[in-house]
């Protein structure tokens, strides 16, 4: 039962809505096999080009004439013939193939349909059947388009009570940026409080159509403000429609000849509103479009094979009752008004629903996450990096510091040149210096190569404009430091310059960046604390997912596997085997090569001191036990720990010769081979 509560009630009259609904839009006539069919009432609508004049009446005058108009063709396709892709017209061969499924060859034909389809393969039999039916060949083929199967009974909508509608102003009135009288607006919004009043349908009076004595003061106040808004914005909206929609298509704003005075604009409608309308267009992949008396036709989403069930119940030109489900931004969404059918109610026949309403992509849409958030769609899932942003180190590298360093170096180079070649700058002011060439900021960086000690190395040249330099301040600073250096030299002291003016400026920029980073982290920690206290998710749901979500073989541009010249990892090649053996041999000579990467420097020094202390204790014990034995001549070897020379995990059974040195095993094998 659909009951809409309101203090002022009325029901729909049984007769047709009195308002004349606008004609459906004429689409260009499609091409047909064999001839081009263009309607005699063909209306050309195009935007004139800036380069070539367009003759609007050319096709109307010289286009091929055909008796069948576009509306008649659509009616023939959708209503009379019930056209749909699942009702394809099969050739006799295809018809026989479908009807004789699992029959024929090994199994004889059994069903009468298959036997008849087999006979129809013969042209003589086919011609005979045509003559018996008294039809010509064209008429017989035209008969194939007739609806197959039984036409179901029309859908009847049953009601527990009368369909009650309401005259309530929209809750989102007024539109953004439109100022209205505050007292009138408060008076209008009192109507929303009255919606909570419950109405017993059994206690209602009989249906009536006379609304003269109804108290609709709040609604009339809204209509007064709405008409003022329409009068002020109508021309602007039509102009924006021509800019955004080059060609009209169903569901978009009507303009030009299609626009009629009194059409309702978008702010008039609101979700939950019940309207009477007329079906104007049926689209196989988008749905039905219903004229509800507004500048935008309402969109009922129906797609794909659902038309198989719905095609007999919803037809072009029929009068329906609809409910508005959503009102959306017309510049972002293709169909601003989404609706459903109330009478006839076909909700139980819709199975394939749109996941999201279709949208327009604009040039300024550079951030896909922002676009999806704007359209109410879930974010694109990304791999969770596993990094906690609040635990990351603070940043202190301001991006302008690199530019400052470049300016600083250029200033010092010019001052050095002044000291070496003072005659070049005689009679010139530093503020009047100009660039030798026109400075081009886009090509201010050059990449070249230069020889250094017979090696060709890459070189990067940074060009700086003299206008960016503060040479007078740099010169004053240098003269000041030269004066202090001279005074220190007279006193016999050494003068050191720790920081120049530009270095202090760089430190200040880095400090600003560090403070900003610190404040951002503090704000992030506060946000995380508040979210945890309220039980809210820390990230946007569905944005960061585990790596297992993508499965194996996920594209990673950093992985060598996805490089265009990747030939596979040479794990089993002879070269890699030789390299592994060489590394194992070098480790046996030098010691454990990875020790400095596995632990910190302090831990490594501590272990070394422990080993040395252990070695001294062992030597002391050995000296007490072997007092009678002679001490060895070379005492230096006692201080060396031979345990670091070898690694028991390495197999030395087949070691190569590396740099003329054999592995450290005690054997004379291979010692004099080279």
PDB file of N, CA, C and O in Angstrom, residues 523-564:
ATOM      1  N   UNK A 523      47.697  17.127  13.569  1.00  0.00           N
ATOM      2  CA  UNK A 523      46.286  17.109  13.147  1.00  0.00           C
ATOM      3  C   UNK A 523      45.857  15.697  12.757  1.00  0.00           C
ATOM      4  O   UNK A 523      44.722  15.277  13.049  1.00  0.00           O
ATOM      5  N   UNK A 524      46.763  14.944  12.107  1.00  0.00           N
ATOM      6  CA  UNK A 524      46.439  13.571  11.718  1.00  0.00           C
ATOM      7  C   UNK A 524      46.240  12.684  12.942  1.00  0.00           C
ATOM      8  O   UNK A 524      45.306  11.872  12.988  1.00  0.00           O
ATOM      9  N   UNK A 525      47.093  12.860  13.950  1.00  0.00           N
ATOM     10  CA  UNK A 525      46.958  12.055  15.169  1.00  0.00           C
ATOM     11  C   UNK A 525      45.650  12.403  15.887  1.00  0.00           C
ATOM     12  O   UNK A 525      44.951  11.518  16.403  1.00  0.00           O
ATOM     13  N   UNK A 526      45.296  13.706  15.909  1.00  0.00           N
ATOM     14  CA  UNK A 526      44.018  14.093  16.520  1.00  0.00           C
ATOM     15  C   UNK A 526      42.846  13.463  15.767  1.00  0.00           C
ATOM     16  O   UNK A 526      41.887  12.971  16.375  1.00  0.00           O
ATOM     17  N   UNK A 527      42.932  13.483  14.425  1.00  0.00           N
ATOM     18  CA  UNK A 527      41.849  12.898  13.626  1.00  0.00           C
ATOM     19  C   UNK A 527      41.726  11.403  13.887  1.00  0.00           C
ATOM     20  O   UNK A 527      40.617  10.876  14.037  1.00  0.00           O
ATOM     21  N   UNK A 528      42.869  10.714  13.975  1.00  0.00           N
ATOM     22  CA  UNK A 528      42.850   9.265  14.237  1.00  0.00           C
ATOM     23  C   UNK A 528      42.263   8.987  15.621  1.00  0.00           C
ATOM     24  O   UNK A 528      41.461   8.055  15.805  1.00  0.00           O
ATOM     25  N   UNK A 529      42.639   9.805  16.604  1.00  0.00           N
ATOM     26  CA  UNK A 529      42.120   9.603  17.965  1.00  0.00           C
ATOM     27  C   UNK A 529      40.606   9.789  18.004  1.00  0.00           C
ATOM     28  O   UNK A 529      39.885   8.997  18.624  1.00  0.00           O
ATOM     29  N   UNK A 530      40.119  10.836  17.331  1.00  0.00           N
ATOM     30  CA  UNK A 530      38.666  11.073  17.315  1.00  0.00           C
ATOM     31  C   UNK A 530      37.929   9.949  16.602  1.00  0.00           C
ATOM     32  O   UNK A 530      36.858   9.511  17.048  1.00  0.00           O
ATOM     33  N   UNK A 531      38.502   9.479  15.487  1.00  0.00           N
ATOM     34  CA  UNK A 531      37.846   8.391  14.755  1.00  0.00           C
ATOM     35  C   UNK A 531      37.796   7.115  15.590  1.00  0.00           C
ATOM     36  O   UNK A 531      36.799   6.396  15.590  1.00  0.00           O
ATOM     37  N   UNK A 532      38.905   6.812  16.286  1.00  0.00           N
ATOM     38  CA  UNK A 532      38.914   5.605  17.117  1.00  0.00           C
ATOM     39  C   UNK A 532      37.935   5.736  18.281  1.00  0.00           C
ATOM     40  O   UNK A 532      37.289   4.763  18.673  1.00  0.00           O
ATOM     41  N   UNK A 533      37.823   6.947  18.838  1.00  0.00           N
ATOM     42  CA  UNK A 533      36.894   7.137  19.954  1.00  0.00           C
ATOM     43  C   UNK A 533      35.441   6.975  19.506  1.00  0.00           C
ATOM     44  O   UNK A 533      34.605   6.465  20.254  1.00  0.00           O
ATOM     45  N   UNK A 534      35.138   7.387  18.275  1.00  0.00           N
ATOM     46  CA  UNK A 534      33.767   7.288  17.764  1.00  0.00           C
ATOM     47  C   UNK A 534      33.506   5.968  17.038  1.00  0.00           C
ATOM     48  O   UNK A 534      32.389   5.738  16.568  1.00  0.00           O
ATOM     49  N   UNK A 535      34.541   5.138  16.887  1.00  0.00           N
ATOM     50  CA  UNK A 535      34.357   3.869  16.183  1.00  0.00           C
ATOM     51  C   UNK A 535      34.261   4.005  14.681  1.00  0.00           C
ATOM     52  O   UNK A 535      33.659   3.159  14.021  1.00  0.00           O
ATOM     53  N   UNK A 536      34.845   5.068  14.121  1.00  0.00           N
ATOM     54  CA  UNK A 536      34.810   5.282  12.672  1.00  0.00           C
ATOM     55  C   UNK A 536      36.040   4.663  12.022  1.00  0.00           C
ATOM     56  O   UNK A 536      37.091   4.514  12.661  1.00  0.00           O
ATOM     57  N   UNK A 537      35.949   4.298  10.735  1.00  0.00           N
ATOM     58  CA  UNK A 537      37.130   3.734  10.048  1.00  0.00           C
ATOM     59  C   UNK A 537      38.196   4.806   9.850  1.00  0.00           C
ATOM     60  O   UNK A 537      37.886   5.982   9.627  1.00  0.00           O
ATOM     61  N   UNK A 538      39.461   4.402   9.924  1.00  0.00           N
ATOM     62  CA  UNK A 538      40.566   5.349   9.761  1.00  0.00           C
ATOM     63  C   UNK A 538      40.758   5.732   8.307  1.00  0.00           C
ATOM     64  O   UNK A 538      41.214   6.830   8.002  1.00  0.00           O
ATOM     65  N   UNK A 539      40.448   4.832   7.387  1.00  0.00           N
ATOM     66  CA  UNK A 539      40.581   5.109   5.951  1.00  0.00           C
ATOM     67  C   UNK A 539      39.207   5.026   5.302  1.00  0.00           C
ATOM     68  O   UNK A 539      38.263   4.470   5.865  1.00  0.00           O
ATOM     69  N   UNK A 540      39.113   5.577   4.108  1.00  0.00           N
ATOM     70  CA  UNK A 540      37.868   5.463   3.355  1.00  0.00           C
ATOM     71  C   UNK A 540      37.597   3.990   3.061  1.00  0.00           C
ATOM     72  O   UNK A 540      38.466   3.301   2.519  1.00  0.00           O
ATOM     73  N   UNK A 541      36.429   3.459   3.441  1.00  0.00           N
ATOM     74  CA  UNK A 541      36.182   2.017   3.273  1.00  0.00           C
ATOM     75  C   UNK A 541      36.342   1.583   1.828  1.00  0.00           C
ATOM     76  O   UNK A 541      35.786   2.189   0.908  1.00  0.00           O
ATOM     77  N   UNK A 542      37.136   0.536   1.620  1.00  0.00           N
ATOM     78  CA  UNK A 542      37.321  -0.016   0.288  1.00  0.00           C
ATOM     79  C   UNK A 542      38.447   0.598  -0.504  1.00  0.00           C
ATOM     80  O   UNK A 542      38.740   0.142  -1.609  1.00  0.00           O
ATOM     81  N   UNK A 543      39.124   1.631   0.052  1.00  0.00           N
ATOM     82  CA  UNK A 543      40.180   2.288  -0.724  1.00  0.00           C
ATOM     83  C   UNK A 543      41.477   1.501  -0.671  1.00  0.00           C
ATOM     84  O   UNK A 543      42.115   1.270  -1.697  1.00  0.00           O
ATOM     85  N   UNK A 544      41.903   1.094   0.534  1.00  0.00           N
ATOM     86  CA  UNK A 544      43.135   0.321   0.696  1.00  0.00           C
ATOM     87  C   UNK A 544      42.763  -1.113   1.022  1.00  0.00           C
ATOM     88  O   UNK A 544      42.038  -1.381   1.977  1.00  0.00           O
ATOM     89  N   UNK A 545      43.253  -2.043   0.212  1.00  0.00           N
ATOM     90  CA  UNK A 545      42.948  -3.463   0.407  1.00  0.00           C
ATOM     91  C   UNK A 545      44.257  -4.235   0.491  1.00  0.00           C
ATOM     92  O   UNK A 545      45.323  -3.750   0.094  1.00  0.00           O
ATOM     93  N   UNK A 546      44.150  -5.454   0.991  1.00  0.00           N
ATOM     94  CA  UNK A 546      45.329  -6.312   1.109  1.00  0.00           C
ATOM     95  C   UNK A 546      45.796  -6.757  -0.270  1.00  0.00           C
ATOM     96  O   UNK A 546      45.025  -6.795  -1.228  1.00  0.00           O
ATOM     97  N   UNK A 547      47.087  -7.106  -0.374  1.00  0.00           N
ATOM     98  CA  UNK A 547      47.649  -7.507  -1.666  1.00  0.00           C
ATOM     99  C   UNK A 547      46.974  -8.761  -2.207  1.00  0.00           C
ATOM    100  O   UNK A 547      46.914  -8.962  -3.427  1.00  0.00           O
ATOM    101  N   UNK A 548      46.446  -9.622  -1.313  1.00  0.00           N
ATOM    102  CA  UNK A 548      45.787 -10.854  -1.765  1.00  0.00           C
ATOM    103  C   UNK A 548      44.492 -10.550  -2.524  1.00  0.00           C
ATOM    104  O   UNK A 548      43.979 -11.413  -3.222  1.00  0.00           O
ATOM    105  N   UNK A 549      43.961  -9.321  -2.385  1.00  0.00           N
ATOM    106  CA  UNK A 549      42.730  -8.952  -3.090  1.00  0.00           C
ATOM    107  C   UNK A 549      42.931  -9.007  -4.602  1.00  0.00           C
ATOM    108  O   UNK A 549      42.024  -9.374  -5.345  1.00  0.00           O
ATOM    109  N   UNK A 550      44.111  -8.641  -5.061  1.00  0.00           N
ATOM    110  CA  UNK A 550      44.380  -8.587  -6.497  1.00  0.00           C
ATOM    111  C   UNK A 550      44.806  -9.936  -7.067  1.00  0.00           C
ATOM    112  O   UNK A 550      44.836 -10.101  -8.285  1.00  0.00           O
ATOM    113  N   UNK A 551      45.163 -10.884  -6.198  1.00  0.00           N
ATOM    114  CA  UNK A 551      45.604 -12.180  -6.703  1.00  0.00           C
ATOM    115  C   UNK A 551      47.020 -12.106  -7.246  1.00  0.00           C
ATOM    116  O   UNK A 551      47.739 -11.115  -7.093  1.00  0.00           O
ATOM    117  N   UNK A 552      47.440 -13.178  -7.898  1.00  0.00           N
ATOM    118  CA  UNK A 552      48.798 -13.234  -8.439  1.00  0.00           C
ATOM    119  C   UNK A 552      48.846 -12.557  -9.799  1.00  0.00           C
ATOM    120  O   UNK A 552      47.854 -12.461 -10.504  1.00  0.00           O
ATOM    121  N   UNK A 553      50.057 -12.122 -10.169  1.00  0.00           N
ATOM    122  CA  UNK A 553      50.248 -11.524 -11.489  1.00  0.00           C
ATOM    123  C   UNK A 553      49.712 -10.111 -11.592  1.00  0.00           C
ATOM    124  O   UNK A 553      49.377  -9.663 -12.670  1.00  0.00           O
ATOM    125  N   UNK A 554      49.609  -9.392 -10.453  1.00  0.00           N
ATOM    126  CA  UNK A 554      49.146  -8.006 -10.505  1.00  0.00           C
ATOM    127  C   UNK A 554      50.204  -7.139 -11.172  1.00  0.00           C
ATOM    128  O   UNK A 554      51.391  -7.268 -10.903  1.00  0.00           O
ATOM    129  N   UNK A 555      49.762  -6.259 -12.035  1.00  0.00           N
ATOM    130  CA  UNK A 555      50.701  -5.403 -12.768  1.00  0.00           C
ATOM    131  C   UNK A 555      51.435  -4.467 -11.815  1.00  0.00           C
ATOM    132  O   UNK A 555      50.821  -3.754 -11.034  1.00  0.00           O
ATOM    133  N   UNK A 556      52.759  -4.465 -11.895  1.00  0.00           N
ATOM    134  CA  UNK A 556      53.597  -3.591 -11.090  1.00  0.00           C
ATOM    135  C   UNK A 556      54.626  -2.966 -12.018  1.00  0.00           C
ATOM    136  O   UNK A 556      55.537  -3.645 -12.496  1.00  0.00           O
ATOM    137  N   UNK A 557      54.519  -1.669 -12.329  1.00  0.00           N
ATOM    138  CA  UNK A 557      55.445  -1.064 -13.297  1.00  0.00           C
ATOM    139  C   UNK A 557      56.890  -1.056 -12.827  1.00  0.00           C
ATOM    140  O   UNK A 557      57.805  -0.936 -13.645  1.00  0.00           O
ATOM    141  N   UNK A 558      57.145  -1.205 -11.507  1.00  0.00           N
ATOM    142  CA  UNK A 558      58.515  -1.209 -11.007  1.00  0.00           C
ATOM    143  C   UNK A 558      59.180  -2.577 -11.148  1.00  0.00           C
ATOM    144  O   UNK A 558      60.405  -2.668 -11.080  1.00  0.00           O
ATOM    145  N   UNK A 559      58.392  -3.611 -11.338  1.00  0.00           N
ATOM    146  CA  UNK A 559      58.955  -4.960 -11.382  1.00  0.00           C
ATOM    147  C   UNK A 559      59.595  -5.212 -12.743  1.00  0.00           C
ATOM    148  O   UNK A 559      59.027  -4.857 -13.781  1.00  0.00           O
ATOM    149  N   UNK A 560      60.793  -5.824 -12.776  1.00  0.00           N
ATOM    150  CA  UNK A 560      61.438  -6.079 -14.083  1.00  0.00           C
ATOM    151  C   UNK A 560      60.640  -7.022 -14.967  1.00  0.00           C
ATOM    152  O   UNK A 560      60.832  -7.037 -16.184  1.00  0.00           O
ATOM    153  N   UNK A 561      59.737  -7.798 -14.365  1.00  0.00           N
ATOM    154  CA  UNK A 561      58.935  -8.728 -15.155  1.00  0.00           C
ATOM    155  C   UNK A 561      58.105  -7.999 -16.213  1.00  0.00           C
ATOM    156  O   UNK A 561      57.830  -8.550 -17.282  1.00  0.00           O
ATOM    157  N   UNK A 562      57.734  -6.738 -15.931  1.00  0.00           N
ATOM    158  CA  UNK A 562      56.882  -5.990 -16.859  1.00  0.00           C
ATOM    159  C   UNK A 562      57.686  -5.015 -17.716  1.00  0.00           C
ATOM    160  O   UNK A 562      57.105  -4.131 -18.333  1.00  0.00           O
ATOM    161  N   UNK A 563      59.019  -5.169 -17.739  1.00  0.00           N
ATOM    162  CA  UNK A 563      59.835  -4.347 -18.622  1.00  0.00           C
ATOM    163  C   UNK A 563      59.710  -4.869 -20.044  1.00  0.00           C
ATOM    164  O   UNK A 563      59.572  -6.076 -20.260  1.00  0.00           O
ATOM    165  N   UNK A 564      59.767  -3.954 -21.015  1.00  0.00           N
ATOM    166  CA  UNK A 564      59.510  -4.375 -22.404  1.00  0.00           C
ATOM    167  C   UNK A 564      60.592  -5.301 -22.929  1.00  0.00           C
ATOM    168  O   UNK A 564      60.355  -6.120 -23.812  1.00  0.00           O
TER     169      UNK A 564
END
